[in-house]
mmCIF file of C-alpha atoms and ligand atoms in Angstrom:
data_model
loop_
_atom_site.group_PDB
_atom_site.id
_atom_site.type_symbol
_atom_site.label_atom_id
_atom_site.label_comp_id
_atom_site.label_asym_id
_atom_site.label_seq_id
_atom_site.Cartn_x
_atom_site.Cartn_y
_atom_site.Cartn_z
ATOM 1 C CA UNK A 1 129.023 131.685 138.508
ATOM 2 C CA UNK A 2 127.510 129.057 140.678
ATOM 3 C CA UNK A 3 124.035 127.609 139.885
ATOM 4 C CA UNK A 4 120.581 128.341 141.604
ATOM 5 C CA UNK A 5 118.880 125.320 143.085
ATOM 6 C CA UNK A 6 116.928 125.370 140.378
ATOM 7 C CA UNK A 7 119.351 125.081 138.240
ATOM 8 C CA UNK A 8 121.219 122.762 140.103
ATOM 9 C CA UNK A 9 118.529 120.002 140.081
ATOM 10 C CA UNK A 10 118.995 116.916 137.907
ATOM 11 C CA UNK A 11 117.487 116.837 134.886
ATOM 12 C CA UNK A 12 114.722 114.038 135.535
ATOM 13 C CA UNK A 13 113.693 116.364 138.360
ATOM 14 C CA UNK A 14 113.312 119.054 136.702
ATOM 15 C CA UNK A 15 111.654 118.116 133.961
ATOM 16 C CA UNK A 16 109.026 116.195 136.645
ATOM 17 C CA UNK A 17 108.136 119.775 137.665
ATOM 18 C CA UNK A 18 107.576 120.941 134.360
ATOM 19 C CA UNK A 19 105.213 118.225 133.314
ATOM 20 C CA UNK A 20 103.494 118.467 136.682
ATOM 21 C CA UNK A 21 103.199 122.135 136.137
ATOM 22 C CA UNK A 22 103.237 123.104 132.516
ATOM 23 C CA UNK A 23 104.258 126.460 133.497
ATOM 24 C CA UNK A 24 105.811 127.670 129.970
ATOM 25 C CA UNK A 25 108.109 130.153 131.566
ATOM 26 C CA UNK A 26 109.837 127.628 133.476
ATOM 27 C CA UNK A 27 112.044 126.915 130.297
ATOM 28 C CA UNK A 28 112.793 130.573 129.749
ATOM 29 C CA UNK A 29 113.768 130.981 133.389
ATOM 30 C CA UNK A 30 117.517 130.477 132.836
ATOM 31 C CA UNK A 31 119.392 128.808 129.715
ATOM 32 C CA UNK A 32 120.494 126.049 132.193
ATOM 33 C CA UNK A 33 116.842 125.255 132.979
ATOM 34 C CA UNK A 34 115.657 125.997 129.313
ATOM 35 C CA UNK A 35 118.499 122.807 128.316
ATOM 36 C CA UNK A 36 117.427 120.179 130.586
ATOM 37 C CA UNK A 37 113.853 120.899 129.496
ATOM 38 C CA UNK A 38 114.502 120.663 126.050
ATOM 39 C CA UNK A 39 113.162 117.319 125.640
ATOM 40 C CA UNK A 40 110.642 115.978 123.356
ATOM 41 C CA UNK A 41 108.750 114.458 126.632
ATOM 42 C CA UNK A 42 108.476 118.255 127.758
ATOM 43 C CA UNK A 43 107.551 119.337 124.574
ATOM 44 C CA UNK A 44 105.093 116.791 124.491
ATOM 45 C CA UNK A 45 103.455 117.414 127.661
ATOM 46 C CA UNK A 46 103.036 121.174 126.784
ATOM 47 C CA UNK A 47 101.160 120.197 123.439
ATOM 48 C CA UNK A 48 98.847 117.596 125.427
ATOM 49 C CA UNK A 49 98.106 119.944 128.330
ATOM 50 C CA UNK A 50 96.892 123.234 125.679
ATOM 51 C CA UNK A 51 96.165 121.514 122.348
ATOM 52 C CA UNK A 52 94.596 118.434 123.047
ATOM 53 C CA UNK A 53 92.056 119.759 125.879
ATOM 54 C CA UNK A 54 90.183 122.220 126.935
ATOM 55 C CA UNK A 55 91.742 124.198 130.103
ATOM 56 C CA UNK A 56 88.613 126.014 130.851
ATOM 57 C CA UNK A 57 89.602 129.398 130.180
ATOM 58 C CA UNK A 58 89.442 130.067 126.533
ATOM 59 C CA UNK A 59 91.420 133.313 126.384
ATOM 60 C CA UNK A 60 94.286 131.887 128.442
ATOM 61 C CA UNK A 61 94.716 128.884 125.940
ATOM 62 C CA UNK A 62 94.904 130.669 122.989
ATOM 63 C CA UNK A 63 97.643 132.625 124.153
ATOM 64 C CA UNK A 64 99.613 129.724 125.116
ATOM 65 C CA UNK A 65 98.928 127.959 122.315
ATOM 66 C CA UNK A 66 100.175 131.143 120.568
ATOM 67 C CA UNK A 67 103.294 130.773 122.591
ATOM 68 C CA UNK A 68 104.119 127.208 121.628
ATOM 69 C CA UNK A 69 103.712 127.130 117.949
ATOM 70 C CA UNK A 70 105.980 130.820 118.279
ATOM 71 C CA UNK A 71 108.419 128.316 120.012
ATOM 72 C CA UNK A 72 111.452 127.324 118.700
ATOM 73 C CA UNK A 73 111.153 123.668 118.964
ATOM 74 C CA UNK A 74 107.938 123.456 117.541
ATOM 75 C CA UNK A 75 109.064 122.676 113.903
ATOM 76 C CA UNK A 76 107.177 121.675 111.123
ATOM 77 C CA UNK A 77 108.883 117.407 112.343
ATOM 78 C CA UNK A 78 107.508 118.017 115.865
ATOM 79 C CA UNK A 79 104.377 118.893 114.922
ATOM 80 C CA UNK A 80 103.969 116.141 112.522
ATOM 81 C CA UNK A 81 104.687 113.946 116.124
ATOM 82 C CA UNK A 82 101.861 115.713 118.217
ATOM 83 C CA UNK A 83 99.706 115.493 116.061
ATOM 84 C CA UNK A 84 100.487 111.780 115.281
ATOM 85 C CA UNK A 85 100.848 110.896 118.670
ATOM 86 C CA UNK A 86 97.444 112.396 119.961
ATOM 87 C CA UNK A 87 95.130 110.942 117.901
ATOM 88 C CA UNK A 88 97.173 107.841 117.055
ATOM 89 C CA UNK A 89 94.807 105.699 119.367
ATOM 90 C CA UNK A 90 91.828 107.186 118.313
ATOM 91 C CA UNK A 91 92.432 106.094 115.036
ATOM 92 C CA UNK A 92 90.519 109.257 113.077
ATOM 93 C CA UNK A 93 92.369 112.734 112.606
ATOM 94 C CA UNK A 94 88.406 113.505 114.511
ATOM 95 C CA UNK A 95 89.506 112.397 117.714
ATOM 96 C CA UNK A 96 86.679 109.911 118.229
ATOM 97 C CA UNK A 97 87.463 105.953 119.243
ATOM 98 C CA UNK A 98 86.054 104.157 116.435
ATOM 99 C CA UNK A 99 84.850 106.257 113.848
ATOM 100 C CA UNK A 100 83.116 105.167 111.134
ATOM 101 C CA UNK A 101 84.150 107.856 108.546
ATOM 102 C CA UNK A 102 88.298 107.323 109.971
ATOM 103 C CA UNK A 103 90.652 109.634 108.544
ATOM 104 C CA UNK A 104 94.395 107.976 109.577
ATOM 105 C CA UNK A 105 97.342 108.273 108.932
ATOM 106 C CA UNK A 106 96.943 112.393 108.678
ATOM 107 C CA UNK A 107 97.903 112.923 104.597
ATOM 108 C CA UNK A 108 100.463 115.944 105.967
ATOM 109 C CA UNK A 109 101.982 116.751 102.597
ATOM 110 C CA UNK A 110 98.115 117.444 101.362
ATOM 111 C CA UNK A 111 95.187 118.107 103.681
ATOM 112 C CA UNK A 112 92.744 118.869 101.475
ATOM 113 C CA UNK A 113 92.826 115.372 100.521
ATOM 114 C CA UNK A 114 91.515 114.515 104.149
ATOM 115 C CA UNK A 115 87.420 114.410 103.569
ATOM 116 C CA UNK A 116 86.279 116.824 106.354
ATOM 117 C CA UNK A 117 82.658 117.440 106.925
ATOM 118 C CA UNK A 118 80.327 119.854 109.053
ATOM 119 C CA UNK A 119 79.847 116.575 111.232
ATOM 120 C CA UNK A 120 83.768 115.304 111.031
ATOM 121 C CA UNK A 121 86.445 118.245 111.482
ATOM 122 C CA UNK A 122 89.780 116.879 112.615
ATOM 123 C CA UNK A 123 89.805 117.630 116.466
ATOM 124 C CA UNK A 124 93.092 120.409 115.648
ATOM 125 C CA UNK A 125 90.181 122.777 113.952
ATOM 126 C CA UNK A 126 89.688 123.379 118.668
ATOM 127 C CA UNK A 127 93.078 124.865 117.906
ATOM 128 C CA UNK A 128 92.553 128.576 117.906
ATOM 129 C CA UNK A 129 95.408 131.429 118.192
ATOM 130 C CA UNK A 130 98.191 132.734 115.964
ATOM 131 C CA UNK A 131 99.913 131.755 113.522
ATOM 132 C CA UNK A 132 103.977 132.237 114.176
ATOM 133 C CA UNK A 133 105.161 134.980 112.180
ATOM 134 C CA UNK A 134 107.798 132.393 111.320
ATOM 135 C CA UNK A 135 105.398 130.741 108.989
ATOM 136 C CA UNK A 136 104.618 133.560 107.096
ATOM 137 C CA UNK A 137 107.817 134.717 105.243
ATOM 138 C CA UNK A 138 110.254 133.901 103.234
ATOM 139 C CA UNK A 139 112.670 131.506 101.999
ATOM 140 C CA UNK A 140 109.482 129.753 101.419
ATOM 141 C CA UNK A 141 111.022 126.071 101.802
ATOM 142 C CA UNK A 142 108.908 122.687 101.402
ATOM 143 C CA UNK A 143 108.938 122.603 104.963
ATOM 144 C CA UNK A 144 107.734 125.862 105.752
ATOM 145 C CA UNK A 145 104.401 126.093 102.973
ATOM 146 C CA UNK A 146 103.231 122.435 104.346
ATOM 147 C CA UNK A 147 103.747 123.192 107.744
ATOM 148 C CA UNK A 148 101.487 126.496 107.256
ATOM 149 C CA UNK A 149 98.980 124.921 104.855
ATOM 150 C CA UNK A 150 98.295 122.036 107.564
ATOM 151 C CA UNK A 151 97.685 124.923 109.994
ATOM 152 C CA UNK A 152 95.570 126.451 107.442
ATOM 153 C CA UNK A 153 93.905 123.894 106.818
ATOM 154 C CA UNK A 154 93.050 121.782 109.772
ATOM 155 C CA UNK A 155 93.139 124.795 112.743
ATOM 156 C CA UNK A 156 91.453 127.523 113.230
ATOM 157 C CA UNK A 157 94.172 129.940 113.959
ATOM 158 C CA UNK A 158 94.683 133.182 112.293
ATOM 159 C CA UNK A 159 97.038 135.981 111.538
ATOM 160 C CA UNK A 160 97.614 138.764 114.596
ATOM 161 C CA UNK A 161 96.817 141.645 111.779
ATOM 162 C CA UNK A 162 96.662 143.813 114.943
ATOM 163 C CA UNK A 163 100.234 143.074 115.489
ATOM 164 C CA UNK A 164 102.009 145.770 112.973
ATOM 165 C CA UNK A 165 105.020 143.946 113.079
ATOM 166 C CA UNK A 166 103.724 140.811 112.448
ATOM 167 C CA UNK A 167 100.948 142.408 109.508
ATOM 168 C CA UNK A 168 104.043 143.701 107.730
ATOM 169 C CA UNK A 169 106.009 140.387 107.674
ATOM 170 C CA UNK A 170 102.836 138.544 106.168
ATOM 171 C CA UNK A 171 102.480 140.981 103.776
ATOM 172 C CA UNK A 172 106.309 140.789 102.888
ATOM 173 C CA UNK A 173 105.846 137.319 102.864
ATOM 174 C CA UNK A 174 103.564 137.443 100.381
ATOM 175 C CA UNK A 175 105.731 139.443 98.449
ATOM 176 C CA UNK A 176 109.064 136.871 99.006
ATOM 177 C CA UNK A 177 106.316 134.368 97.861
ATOM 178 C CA UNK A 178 106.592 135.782 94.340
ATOM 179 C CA UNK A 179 109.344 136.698 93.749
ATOM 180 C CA UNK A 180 110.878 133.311 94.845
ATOM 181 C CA UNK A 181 108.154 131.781 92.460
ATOM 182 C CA UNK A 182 106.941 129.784 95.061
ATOM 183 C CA UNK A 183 103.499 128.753 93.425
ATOM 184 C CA UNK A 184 102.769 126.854 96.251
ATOM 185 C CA UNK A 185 103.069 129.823 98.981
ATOM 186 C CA UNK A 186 101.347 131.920 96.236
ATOM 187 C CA UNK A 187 98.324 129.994 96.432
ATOM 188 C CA UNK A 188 98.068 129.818 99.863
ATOM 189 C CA UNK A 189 97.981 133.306 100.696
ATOM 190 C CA UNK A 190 95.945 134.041 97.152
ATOM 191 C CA UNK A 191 93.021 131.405 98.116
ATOM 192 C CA UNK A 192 93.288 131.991 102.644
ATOM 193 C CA UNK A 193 91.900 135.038 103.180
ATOM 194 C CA UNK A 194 93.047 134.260 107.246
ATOM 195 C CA UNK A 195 96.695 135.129 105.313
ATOM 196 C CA UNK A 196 95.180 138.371 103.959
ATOM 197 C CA UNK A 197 92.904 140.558 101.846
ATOM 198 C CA UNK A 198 92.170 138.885 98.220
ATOM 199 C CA UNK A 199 93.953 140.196 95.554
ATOM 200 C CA UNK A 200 93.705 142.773 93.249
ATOM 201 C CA UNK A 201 95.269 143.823 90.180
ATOM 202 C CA UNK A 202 98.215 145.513 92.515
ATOM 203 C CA UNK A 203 99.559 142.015 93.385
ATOM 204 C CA UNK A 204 99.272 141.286 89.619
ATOM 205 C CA UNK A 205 101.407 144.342 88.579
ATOM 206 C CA UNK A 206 103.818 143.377 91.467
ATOM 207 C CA UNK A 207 104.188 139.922 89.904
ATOM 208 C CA UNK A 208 104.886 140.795 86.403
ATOM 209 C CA UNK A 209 106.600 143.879 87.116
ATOM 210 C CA UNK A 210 108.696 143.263 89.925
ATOM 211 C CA UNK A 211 108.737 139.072 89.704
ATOM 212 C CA UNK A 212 109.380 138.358 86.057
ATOM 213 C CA UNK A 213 105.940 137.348 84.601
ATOM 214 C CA UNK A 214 105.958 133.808 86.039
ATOM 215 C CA UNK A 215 102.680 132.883 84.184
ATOM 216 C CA UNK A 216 101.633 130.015 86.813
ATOM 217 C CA UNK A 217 101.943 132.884 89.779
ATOM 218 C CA UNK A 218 100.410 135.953 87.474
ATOM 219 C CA UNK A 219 97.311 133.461 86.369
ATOM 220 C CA UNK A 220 96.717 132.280 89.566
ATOM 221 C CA UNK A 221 97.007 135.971 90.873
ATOM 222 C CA UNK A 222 94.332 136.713 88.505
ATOM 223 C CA UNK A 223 92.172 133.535 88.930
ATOM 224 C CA UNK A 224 92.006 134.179 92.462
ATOM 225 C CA UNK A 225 91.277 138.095 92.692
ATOM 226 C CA UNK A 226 88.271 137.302 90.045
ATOM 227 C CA UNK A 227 87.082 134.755 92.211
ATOM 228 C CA UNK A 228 86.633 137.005 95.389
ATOM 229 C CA UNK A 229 85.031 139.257 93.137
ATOM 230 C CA UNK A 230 87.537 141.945 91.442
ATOM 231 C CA UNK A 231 86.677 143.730 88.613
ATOM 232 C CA UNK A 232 88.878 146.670 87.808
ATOM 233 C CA UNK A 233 91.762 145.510 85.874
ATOM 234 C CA UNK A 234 93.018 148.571 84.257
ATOM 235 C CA UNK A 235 96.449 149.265 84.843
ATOM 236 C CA UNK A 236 98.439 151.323 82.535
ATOM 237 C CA UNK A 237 101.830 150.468 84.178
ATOM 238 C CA UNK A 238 100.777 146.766 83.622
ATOM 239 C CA UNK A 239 99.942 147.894 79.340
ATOM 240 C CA UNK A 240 103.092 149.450 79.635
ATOM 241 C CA UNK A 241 104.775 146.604 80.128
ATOM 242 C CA UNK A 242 102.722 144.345 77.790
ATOM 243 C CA UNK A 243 103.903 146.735 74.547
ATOM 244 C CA UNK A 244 107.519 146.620 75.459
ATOM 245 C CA UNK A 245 107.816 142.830 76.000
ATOM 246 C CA UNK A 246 105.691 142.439 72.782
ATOM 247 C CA UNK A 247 108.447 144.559 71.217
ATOM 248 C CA UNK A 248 111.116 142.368 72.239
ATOM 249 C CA UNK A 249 109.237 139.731 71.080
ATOM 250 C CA UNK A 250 108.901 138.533 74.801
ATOM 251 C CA UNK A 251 106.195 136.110 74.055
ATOM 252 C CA UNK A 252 104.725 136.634 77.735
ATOM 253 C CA UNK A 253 103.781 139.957 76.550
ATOM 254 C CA UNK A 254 101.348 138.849 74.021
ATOM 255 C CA UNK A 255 99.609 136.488 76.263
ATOM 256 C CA UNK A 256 99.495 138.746 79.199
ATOM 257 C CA UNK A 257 97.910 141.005 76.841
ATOM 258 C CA UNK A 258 95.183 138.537 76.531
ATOM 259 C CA UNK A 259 94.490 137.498 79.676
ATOM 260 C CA UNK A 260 93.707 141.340 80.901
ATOM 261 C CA UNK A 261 91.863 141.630 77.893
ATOM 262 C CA UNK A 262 89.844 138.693 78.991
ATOM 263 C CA UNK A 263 89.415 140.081 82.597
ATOM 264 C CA UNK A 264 88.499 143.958 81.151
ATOM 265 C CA UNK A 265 85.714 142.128 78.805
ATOM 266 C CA UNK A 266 82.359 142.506 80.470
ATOM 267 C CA UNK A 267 81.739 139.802 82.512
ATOM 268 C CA UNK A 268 85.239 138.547 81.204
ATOM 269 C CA UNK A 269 86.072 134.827 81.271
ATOM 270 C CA UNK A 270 89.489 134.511 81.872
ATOM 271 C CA UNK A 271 90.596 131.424 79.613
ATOM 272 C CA UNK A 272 93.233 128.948 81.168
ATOM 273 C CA UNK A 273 94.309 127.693 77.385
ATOM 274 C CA UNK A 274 93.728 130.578 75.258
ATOM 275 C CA UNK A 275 96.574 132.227 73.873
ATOM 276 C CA UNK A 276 98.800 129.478 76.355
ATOM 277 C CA UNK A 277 102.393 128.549 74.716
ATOM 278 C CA UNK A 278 105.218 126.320 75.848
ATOM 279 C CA UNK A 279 108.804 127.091 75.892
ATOM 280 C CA UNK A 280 111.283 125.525 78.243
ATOM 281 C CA UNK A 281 111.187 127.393 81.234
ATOM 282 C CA UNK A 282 108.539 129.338 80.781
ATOM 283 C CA UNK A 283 105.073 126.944 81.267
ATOM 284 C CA UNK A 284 101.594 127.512 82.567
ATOM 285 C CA UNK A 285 100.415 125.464 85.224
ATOM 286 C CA UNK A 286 96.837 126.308 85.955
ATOM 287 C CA UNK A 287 95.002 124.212 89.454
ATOM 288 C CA UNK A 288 92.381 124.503 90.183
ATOM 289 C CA UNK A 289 92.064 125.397 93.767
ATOM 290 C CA UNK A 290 90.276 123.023 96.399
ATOM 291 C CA UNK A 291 89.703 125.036 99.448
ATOM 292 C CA UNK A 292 90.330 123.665 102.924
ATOM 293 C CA UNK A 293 87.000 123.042 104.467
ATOM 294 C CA UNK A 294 87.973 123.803 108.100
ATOM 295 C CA UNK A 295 88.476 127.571 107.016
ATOM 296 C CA UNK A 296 84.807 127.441 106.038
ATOM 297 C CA UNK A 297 82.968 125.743 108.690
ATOM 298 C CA UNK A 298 83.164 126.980 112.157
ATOM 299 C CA UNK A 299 84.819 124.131 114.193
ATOM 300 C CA UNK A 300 83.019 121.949 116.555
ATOM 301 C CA UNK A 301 85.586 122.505 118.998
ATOM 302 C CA UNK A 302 85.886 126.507 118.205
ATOM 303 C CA UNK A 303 87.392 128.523 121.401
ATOM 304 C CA UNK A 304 86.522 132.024 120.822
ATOM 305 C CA UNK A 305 87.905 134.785 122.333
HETATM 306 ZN ZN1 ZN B 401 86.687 110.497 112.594
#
């Protein structure tokens, strides 16, 4: 089949008329277009044209900037170049040419470590639209929780829960979280409440039962849904299971029995050493959570919608 001129243009030409127009269906127009724009200079252009600056329509932005982070090039790597590359000169994760509270290099692997302020957001925080439902589900990989805890973190997008499709995979997600015993993806969605409703003692009976007990996961579970206020932990699947591991001597059994005693005590104080044991394989981390300030402050560069 022979080529349309489009198709048939050279590559530098091509990829001159997408950077002149940004137009993000060019790409999808026809495979042999969507190759010779594949290039991080395209890619590039797209981020600095609807991340970096405002367009003037607010609406309009955040769906495109929906559309690139649901894009298949933009990885977790790329990202990690945008967002490198834009504020590189700047010097400050803020944006702002000599700033006298400079954040730089960006601390990827752990945002919260980045000091944000009311006064001092990092400039991404403008970012507002979805997050990719291919952030939010399983195999949890190291690339996959940083890459949405940044996001978290330093934007202001948020889950499409109006999106049924997308609602179920991040509460699947949630789910695969567990029972891979990701702690780290565990946290995220136990402590973001743009990832979902706080938990209850449902996720907590969905951990033990269902994903083995890991303590570090079930006590975080627990810390968490406390936090945001739960109070009703009785559960007589969850006793259930408590007596039978106690009767095969399952020593999780015992201390889960504690902890929900703990929570089911008026005003209960749910003790991160009490009743705590060590065997190989089976140890308690406790952290205690530091939340990431842009999902608390509204962003000085907020586009609503
Ligand atoms: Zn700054």
């Amino acid at each position: 089949m022979s080529l349309s001129p489009i198709e048939a243009l050279p590559v530098e030409i091509l990829q001159d008329i997408f950077v002149r127009s940004l137009n993000l269906d060019l790409p999808l127009s026809s495979p042999h277009v969507g190759t010779k724009l594949s290039s991080t200079h395209c890619y590039l252009a797209a981020c600095f044209e609807y991340l970096y600056t405002p367009i003037g329509d607010r609406i309009r932005q955040s769906r495109l900037q929906s559309r690139i982070f649901a894009s298949r090039w933009m990885t977790w790597q790329f990202f990690q170049i945008f967002a490198t590359k834009a504020y590189e000169a700047a010097g400050c994760v803020c944006g702002q040419h000599e700033c006298e509270k400079a954040i730089w290099p960006p601390d990827f692997a752990n945002p919260k470590s980045m000091q944000f302020s009311i006064g001092h957001l990092t400039r991404l925080s403008y970012i507002k639209c979805r997050i990719p439902a291919k952030l939010l589900h399983g195999p949890w990989t190291e690339e996959k929780v940083q890459f949405l805890r940044y996001l978290v973190c330093t934007t202001s997008m948020t889950v499409d829960w109006a999106d049924r499709e997308v609602r179920k995979i991040a509460l699947q997600g949630k789910k695969e979280a567990i029972l891979e015993r990701n702690y780290e993806a565990v946290e995220l969605f136990n402590h973001n409440r743009r990832l979902g409703k706080a938990p209850t003692i449902e996720l907590v009976r969905f951990a033990v039962l269902d994903g083995g007990c890991d303590r570090s996961i079930v006590y975080d579970i627990m810390a968490s849904a406390r936090s945001w206020g739960y109070r009703d932990w009785d559960d007589e699947a969850l006793d259930k299971w408590v007596e039978q591991a106690i009767a095969h001597h399952n020593p999780k059994g015992k201390w889960l029995k504690l902890k929900l005693s703990e929570l089911r005590r008026h005003g209960g104080f749910l003790g991160p050493h009490t009743g705590d044991y060590s065997i190989d394989g089976d140890e308690l981390v406790v952290k205690h959570y530091k939340a990431c300030r842009v999902g608390e402050i509204r962003p000085r560069f907020s586009v609503r919608n």
